[in-house]
Amino acid sequence: IKGVQSKVFYGQLTYQPKACYACGHVFDDQIIKHGFKTSLIKMPSISGFHTYLKLRKQRYFCKHCHSTFTLKTSVVAKNCCISNNTKVSIALNAKDKISEKDIAMKHNVSHATVSRVIDSFYSYYQPNVHYLPKHLCFDEFKSVKSAAGAMSFIFCDSETGEIVDIVEDRRLHVLKEYFLRYSKKARDAVKTIVIDMYSPYISLIHEVFPKAEIVLDKFHILQLFSRALNKTRINVMNRDKKNYNKLKKYWKLLLKDQTKLDYKNYTYHRCFKKHMCEVEILHYLIDLDSELKASYELYQYVQHCIKTKDFEL
Ligand SMILES: [Zn+2]
């Protein structure tokens, strides 16, 4: 078929219809057989071959209304050459991480067909603008290339973890417009919103969710401290040429939870030219500079507070 070796099944569709498809007249001897119409129907592939059903469909002529009609089958929709099973297979394939183009190739159909089939199977999600969960979580993620902003916005119910909706663009004016679609009552019902330290969220929440309390995500707080510690380390590193390699190589030790540092296993470290354990290396590094030492202690302190959930501290 079209120069490609394919599997072709041959079939004939014939049965006595209940009535004329055109005028609805109940079947009688005035509705007569009127030749066949053959169509080539694309089926789901078999053993990797493009597969077709060459189907001869019985045609009838109705003497009551002088029209002709072709028998219907559940294999394929009227005036269509792609079997219903192929469409289902395309829709199921759309759940996988695969491009529409690849699905089209796999099913021997055009890209446009794949888009159309997906649209017909999956209706677009419409959030209820009169309801929002009491506790929300905001976050962003790197979206697909075609998305308007560099980052897309996602928010979920922080109690159930269920995604409420995704907004293509996380910029403030877009989000503001988006959330204003929700009724005031729905927005006022929101009690807490967990966010990272992306400052536009704070002004957004003040404006759109006046009754909600802002909760900063603890992982982002720690991240802020670890970045600051890294910055201090790099400053010391660039100042102290003698210890440059050591400060560069053992950066992970500074970020590691203090209580998990190894103090028993001595291994050979080439930049120190001797056997050392993690604790010894760490003390060597933080003793190089008083600011680095203070930063390190603060970072470990914050990490401890978060880990033990000691909010007072
Ligand atoms: Zn008729």
Short mmCIF file of C-alpha atoms and ligand atoms in Angstrom, two decimals, residues 20-25 31 62-67 69, ligand 1:
data_model
loop_
_atom_site.label_atom_id
_atom_site.label_comp_id
_atom_site.label_asym_id
_atom_site.label_seq_id
_atom_site.Cartn_x
_atom_site.Cartn_y
_atom_site.Cartn_z
CA CYS A 20 -33.85 3.12 4.69
CA TYR A 21 -31.09 5.36 6.10
CA ALA A 22 -32.41 8.33 4.11
CA CYS A 23 -36.22 8.31 4.51
CA GLY A 24 -36.66 5.84 7.36
CA HIS A 25 -39.04 3.58 5.43
CA ILE A 31 -35.26 -1.36 -0.87
CA CYS A 62 -34.48 2.84 -1.85
CA LYS A 63 -37.26 3.08 -4.41
CA HIS A 64 -39.42 5.06 -1.98
CA CYS A 65 -37.10 8.04 -1.85
CA HIS A 66 -34.77 7.25 -4.76
CA SER A 67 -31.61 7.49 -2.71
CA PHE A 69 -26.99 4.33 1.16
ZN ZN B 1 -35.64 5.80 1.39
#
